[in-house]
Structure formats: C-alpha cells, structure tokens
PDB file of C-alpha atoms in Angstrom:
ATOM      1  CA  UNK A   1     -33.607  -0.004 -28.220  1.00  0.00           C
ATOM      2  CA  UNK A   2     -30.585  -2.271 -27.790  1.00  0.00           C
ATOM      3  CA  UNK A   3     -28.433   0.045 -29.920  1.00  0.00           C
ATOM      4  CA  UNK A   4     -29.674   3.069 -27.980  1.00  0.00           C
ATOM      5  CA  UNK A   5     -28.738   1.400 -24.673  1.00  0.00           C
ATOM      6  CA  UNK A   6     -25.238   0.569 -25.990  1.00  0.00           C
ATOM      7  CA  UNK A   7     -24.776   4.197 -27.094  1.00  0.00           C
ATOM      8  CA  UNK A   8     -25.875   5.387 -23.652  1.00  0.00           C
ATOM      9  CA  UNK A   9     -23.308   3.112 -21.959  1.00  0.00           C
ATOM     10  CA  UNK A  10     -20.601   4.225 -24.364  1.00  0.00           C
ATOM     11  CA  UNK A  11     -21.433   7.882 -23.681  1.00  0.00           C
ATOM     12  CA  UNK A  12     -21.268   7.278 -19.907  1.00  0.00           C
ATOM     13  CA  UNK A  13     -17.921   5.504 -20.280  1.00  0.00           C
ATOM     14  CA  UNK A  14     -16.581   8.328 -22.424  1.00  0.00           C
ATOM     15  CA  UNK A  15     -17.682  10.956 -19.891  1.00  0.00           C
ATOM     16  CA  UNK A  16     -16.129   8.971 -17.057  1.00  0.00           C
ATOM     17  CA  UNK A  17     -12.810   8.694 -18.905  1.00  0.00           C
ATOM     18  CA  UNK A  18     -12.846  12.422 -19.601  1.00  0.00           C
ATOM     19  CA  UNK A  19     -13.417  13.156 -15.884  1.00  0.00           C
ATOM     20  CA  UNK A  20     -10.610  10.765 -14.894  1.00  0.00           C
ATOM     21  CA  UNK A  21      -8.227  12.472 -17.320  1.00  0.00           C
ATOM     22  CA  UNK A  22      -9.135  15.877 -15.873  1.00  0.00           C
ATOM     23  CA  UNK A  23      -8.513  14.639 -12.330  1.00  0.00           C
ATOM     24  CA  UNK A  24      -5.265  12.996 -13.406  1.00  0.00           C
ATOM     25  CA  UNK A  25      -4.077  16.243 -14.996  1.00  0.00           C
ATOM     26  CA  UNK A  26      -4.556  18.000 -11.646  1.00  0.00           C
ATOM     27  CA  UNK A  27      -2.314  15.512  -9.815  1.00  0.00           C
ATOM     28  CA  UNK A  28       1.429  16.028 -10.023  1.00  0.00           C
ATOM     29  CA  UNK A  29       1.997  12.330 -10.740  1.00  0.00           C
ATOM     30  CA  UNK A  30      -1.322  11.534 -12.391  1.00  0.00           C
ATOM     31  CA  UNK A  31      -2.415   7.995 -11.677  1.00  0.00           C
ATOM     32  CA  UNK A  32       1.073   6.526 -12.018  1.00  0.00           C
ATOM     33  CA  UNK A  33       1.157   3.899  -9.262  1.00  0.00           C
ATOM     34  CA  UNK A  34       4.944   3.946  -8.926  1.00  0.00           C
ATOM     35  CA  UNK A  35       5.043   7.716  -8.524  1.00  0.00           C
ATOM     36  CA  UNK A  36       2.261   7.617  -5.946  1.00  0.00           C
ATOM     37  CA  UNK A  37       4.085   4.817  -4.055  1.00  0.00           C
ATOM     38  CA  UNK A  38       7.320   6.831  -4.052  1.00  0.00           C
ATOM     39  CA  UNK A  39       5.410   9.865  -2.791  1.00  0.00           C
ATOM     40  CA  UNK A  40       3.985   7.749   0.040  1.00  0.00           C
ATOM     41  CA  UNK A  41       7.519   6.606   0.923  1.00  0.00           C
ATOM     42  CA  UNK A  42       8.625  10.264   0.994  1.00  0.00           C
ATOM     43  CA  UNK A  43       5.722  11.079   3.298  1.00  0.00           C
ATOM     44  CA  UNK A  44       6.601   8.142   5.565  1.00  0.00           C
ATOM     45  CA  UNK A  45      10.258   9.190   5.841  1.00  0.00           C
ATOM     46  CA  UNK A  46       9.179  12.660   6.960  1.00  0.00           C
ATOM     47  CA  UNK A  47       7.034  11.426   9.864  1.00  0.00           C
ATOM     48  CA  UNK A  48       8.461   8.079  11.085  1.00  0.00           C
ATOM     49  CA  UNK A  49      12.060   6.967  11.539  1.00  0.00           C
ATOM     50  CA  UNK A  50      12.273   3.521   9.908  1.00  0.00           C
ATOM     51  CA  UNK A  51      15.206   1.405   8.789  1.00  0.00           C
ATOM     52  CA  UNK A  52      13.353  -0.118   5.852  1.00  0.00           C
ATOM     53  CA  UNK A  53       9.948   0.310   4.281  1.00  0.00           C
ATOM     54  CA  UNK A  54       7.997  -1.002   1.307  1.00  0.00           C
ATOM     55  CA  UNK A  55       4.680  -0.354  -0.332  1.00  0.00           C
ATOM     56  CA  UNK A  56       2.941  -3.328  -1.933  1.00  0.00           C
ATOM     57  CA  UNK A  57       0.120  -3.062  -4.427  1.00  0.00           C
ATOM     58  CA  UNK A  58      -2.480  -5.731  -5.099  1.00  0.00           C
ATOM     59  CA  UNK A  59      -5.698  -5.921  -6.983  1.00  0.00           C
ATOM     60  CA  UNK A  60      -8.441  -8.387  -6.203  1.00  0.00           C
ATOM     61  CA  UNK A  61      -7.233 -11.900  -6.906  1.00  0.00           C
ATOM     62  CA  UNK A  62      -3.608 -10.930  -7.563  1.00  0.00           C
ATOM     63  CA  UNK A  63      -0.456 -11.360  -5.542  1.00  0.00           C
ATOM     64  CA  UNK A  64       1.033  -8.318  -3.812  1.00  0.00           C
ATOM     65  CA  UNK A  65       3.744  -6.596  -5.837  1.00  0.00           C
ATOM     66  CA  UNK A  66       6.327  -4.217  -4.389  1.00  0.00           C
ATOM     67  CA  UNK A  67       6.016  -0.742  -5.927  1.00  0.00           C
ATOM     68  CA  UNK A  68       8.505   1.148  -3.761  1.00  0.00           C
ATOM     69  CA  UNK A  69      11.220   0.252  -1.247  1.00  0.00           C
ATOM     70  CA  UNK A  70      13.346   2.373   1.065  1.00  0.00           C
ATOM     71  CA  UNK A  71      16.416   1.312   3.040  1.00  0.00           C
ATOM     72  CA  UNK A  72      17.050  -1.835   0.982  1.00  0.00           C
ATOM     73  CA  UNK A  73      17.539  -2.953  -2.608  1.00  0.00           C
ATOM     74  CA  UNK A  74      14.353  -5.011  -2.484  1.00  0.00           C
ATOM     75  CA  UNK A  75      11.747  -6.066   0.048  1.00  0.00           C
ATOM     76  CA  UNK A  76      13.643  -7.814   2.881  1.00  0.00           C
ATOM     77  CA  UNK A  77      10.575  -9.653   4.175  1.00  0.00           C
ATOM     78  CA  UNK A  78       8.821 -12.818   3.034  1.00  0.00           C
ATOM     79  CA  UNK A  79       5.811 -12.240   0.789  1.00  0.00           C
ATOM     80  CA  UNK A  80       2.762 -11.204   2.826  1.00  0.00           C
ATOM     81  CA  UNK A  81       0.414 -13.585   0.997  1.00  0.00           C
ATOM     82  CA  UNK A  82       2.415 -16.675   2.026  1.00  0.00           C
ATOM     83  CA  UNK A  83       0.859 -18.201   5.154  1.00  0.00           C
ATOM     84  CA  UNK A  84       4.234 -18.861   6.800  1.00  0.00           C
ATOM     85  CA  UNK A  85       5.224 -15.202   6.501  1.00  0.00           C
ATOM     86  CA  UNK A  86       5.087 -13.101   9.678  1.00  0.00           C
ATOM     87  CA  UNK A  87       3.481 -10.431   7.458  1.00  0.00           C
ATOM     88  CA  UNK A  88       0.610 -12.736   6.514  1.00  0.00           C
ATOM     89  CA  UNK A  89      -1.690 -12.069   9.507  1.00  0.00           C
ATOM     90  CA  UNK A  90      -1.732  -8.333   8.782  1.00  0.00           C
ATOM     91  CA  UNK A  91      -2.214  -8.960   5.066  1.00  0.00           C
ATOM     92  CA  UNK A  92      -4.934 -11.599   5.426  1.00  0.00           C
ATOM     93  CA  UNK A  93      -6.850  -9.803   8.161  1.00  0.00           C
ATOM     94  CA  UNK A  94      -6.486  -6.444   6.401  1.00  0.00           C
ATOM     95  CA  UNK A  95      -5.703  -4.812   9.735  1.00  0.00           C
ATOM     96  CA  UNK A  96      -2.778  -2.781  11.077  1.00  0.00           C
ATOM     97  CA  UNK A  97      -0.293  -4.916  12.941  1.00  0.00           C
ATOM     98  CA  UNK A  98       2.784  -4.403  15.092  1.00  0.00           C
ATOM     99  CA  UNK A  99       4.967  -7.486  15.515  1.00  0.00           C
ATOM    100  CA  UNK A 100       8.459  -8.673  16.309  1.00  0.00           C
ATOM    101  CA  UNK A 101      10.266 -11.146  14.080  1.00  0.00           C
ATOM    102  CA  UNK A 102      13.688 -12.466  13.225  1.00  0.00           C
ATOM    103  CA  UNK A 103      14.633 -11.119   9.809  1.00  0.00           C
ATOM    104  CA  UNK A 104      17.847 -12.619   8.459  1.00  0.00           C
ATOM    105  CA  UNK A 105      19.180 -13.246  11.966  1.00  0.00           C
ATOM    106  CA  UNK A 106      18.274  -9.837  13.407  1.00  0.00           C
ATOM    107  CA  UNK A 107      15.373  -9.119  15.745  1.00  0.00           C
ATOM    108  CA  UNK A 108      13.156  -6.474  14.175  1.00  0.00           C
ATOM    109  CA  UNK A 109       9.927  -4.683  15.010  1.00  0.00           C
ATOM    110  CA  UNK A 110       7.623  -4.667  12.012  1.00  0.00           C
ATOM    111  CA  UNK A 111       4.716  -2.325  11.453  1.00  0.00           C
ATOM    112  CA  UNK A 112       2.130  -3.057   8.760  1.00  0.00           C
ATOM    113  CA  UNK A 113      -1.000  -1.313   7.580  1.00  0.00           C
ATOM    114  CA  UNK A 114      -3.397  -2.173   4.742  1.00  0.00           C
ATOM    115  CA  UNK A 115      -4.085   0.341   2.004  1.00  0.00           C
ATOM    116  CA  UNK A 116      -7.767   0.431   1.127  1.00  0.00           C
ATOM    117  CA  UNK A 117      -9.732   2.236  -1.547  1.00  0.00           C
ATOM    118  CA  UNK A 118     -12.923   4.218  -1.093  1.00  0.00           C
ATOM    119  CA  UNK A 119     -14.947   1.022  -1.379  1.00  0.00           C
ATOM    120  CA  UNK A 120     -13.005  -0.410   1.587  1.00  0.00           C
ATOM    121  CA  UNK A 121     -11.243  -3.026  -0.579  1.00  0.00           C
ATOM    122  CA  UNK A 122      -7.584  -3.728   0.110  1.00  0.00           C
ATOM    123  CA  UNK A 123      -5.453  -2.403  -2.730  1.00  0.00           C
ATOM    124  CA  UNK A 124      -2.077  -2.580  -1.040  1.00  0.00           C
ATOM    125  CA  UNK A 125       0.002  -2.915   2.058  1.00  0.00           C
ATOM    126  CA  UNK A 126       2.525  -0.643   3.772  1.00  0.00           C
ATOM    127  CA  UNK A 127       5.357  -2.268   5.761  1.00  0.00           C
ATOM    128  CA  UNK A 128       8.217  -0.805   7.785  1.00  0.00           C
ATOM    129  CA  UNK A 129      10.696  -2.126  10.282  1.00  0.00           C
ATOM    130  CA  UNK A 130      13.557  -1.144  12.515  1.00  0.00           C
ATOM    131  CA  UNK A 131      15.838  -2.805  15.037  1.00  0.00           C
ATOM    132  CA  UNK A 132      14.015  -4.347  18.015  1.00  0.00           C
ATOM    133  CA  UNK A 133      15.981  -2.144  20.427  1.00  0.00           C
ATOM    134  CA  UNK A 134      14.101   0.868  18.955  1.00  0.00           C
ATOM    135  CA  UNK A 135      10.431  -0.170  19.248  1.00  0.00           C
ATOM    136  CA  UNK A 136       7.776   1.929  17.587  1.00  0.00           C
ATOM    137  CA  UNK A 137       6.061   4.351  19.951  1.00  0.00           C
ATOM    138  CA  UNK A 138       2.314   5.072  19.818  1.00  0.00           C
ATOM    139  CA  UNK A 139       3.019   8.351  18.024  1.00  0.00           C
ATOM    140  CA  UNK A 140       5.015   6.422  15.364  1.00  0.00           C
ATOM    141  CA  UNK A 141       2.137   3.996  14.890  1.00  0.00           C
ATOM    142  CA  UNK A 142      -0.325   6.877  14.513  1.00  0.00           C
ATOM    143  CA  UNK A 143       1.884   8.689  11.987  1.00  0.00           C
ATOM    144  CA  UNK A 144       2.413   5.446  10.046  1.00  0.00           C
ATOM    145  CA  UNK A 145      -1.354   4.867   9.930  1.00  0.00           C
ATOM    146  CA  UNK A 146      -1.895   8.421   8.704  1.00  0.00           C
ATOM    147  CA  UNK A 147       0.437   7.820   5.745  1.00  0.00           C
ATOM    148  CA  UNK A 148      -1.306   4.524   4.959  1.00  0.00           C
ATOM    149  CA  UNK A 149      -4.798   5.971   5.072  1.00  0.00           C
ATOM    150  CA  UNK A 150      -4.256   9.264   3.230  1.00  0.00           C
TER     151      UNK A 150
END
C-alpha cells in the first residue's frame, strides 16, 4: 500500500509538471521571472508616466530582489524590507501606498503596490517614483494598480 501511494503521488506530480510545461509553452516568455518582470515594466511605461520604476520579487521568507528597473541603473530606493526604509510600510502591510520622500536630496512621490499570487500571498512589489512637482493623479494610481494586479 505504501508503494502504491508513492506511485500515485509521483503520477500526480508528473501530470502537474506536464500541465505546467503546456501552459508555459503557450506564454511568450514561459515562466521566466525576468522576462515577465520586463513585460510588466513595458506595460507600466505604456500607462503611467514615471521617472523610475522597479519590480521586486520575493518568496516566503526571502528578501526582496530586484528583477527589473527602468529609469536608473539599479533600484534608487532603500530596500523595502528594512524598517527604516520609506518603502517598508507598503512592503510590510502588503498594501498599495502613495508617499513623499527625500531620495538622494530630491523630493519624490513614490507609488508602491504589492504583487500577490492567486493564494493572496505577496510574491513581489512594484515601485515607481517621479519628481514631487508632478504628483500622481488618481488615474495614474488606478493604472499603476492595474499593472500590479494583472
């Protein structure tokens, strides 16, 4: 009986992997996280005017890692999982957030939104900013949220 149960689990795992491969083949970028992050950045650039943006990825118990950045060489903000970071409240609360902060001597408006999976677990974080003299409008916030949730 124990061997039969193990075979059943192995068969289920095999069938699941086969289904995942079929789904992956239908996607232009498969399940490549970097390609999907770059595609999200492309989508963001089409709907919201931002100076800089980044998409972070994180799995349960791991630190957020930047997968894609636009408008800078690297993420210009402090890590979102560091309590002193102005990004931390949005990261820790797993809620969208609009804030103002001084970034390297320049006042910026920062928009953040968690990325969640179907099980409602945070798997990433989308961040964008622009100069404080160009605050995000409600339509920008809505478009930003649409990119983060689709």
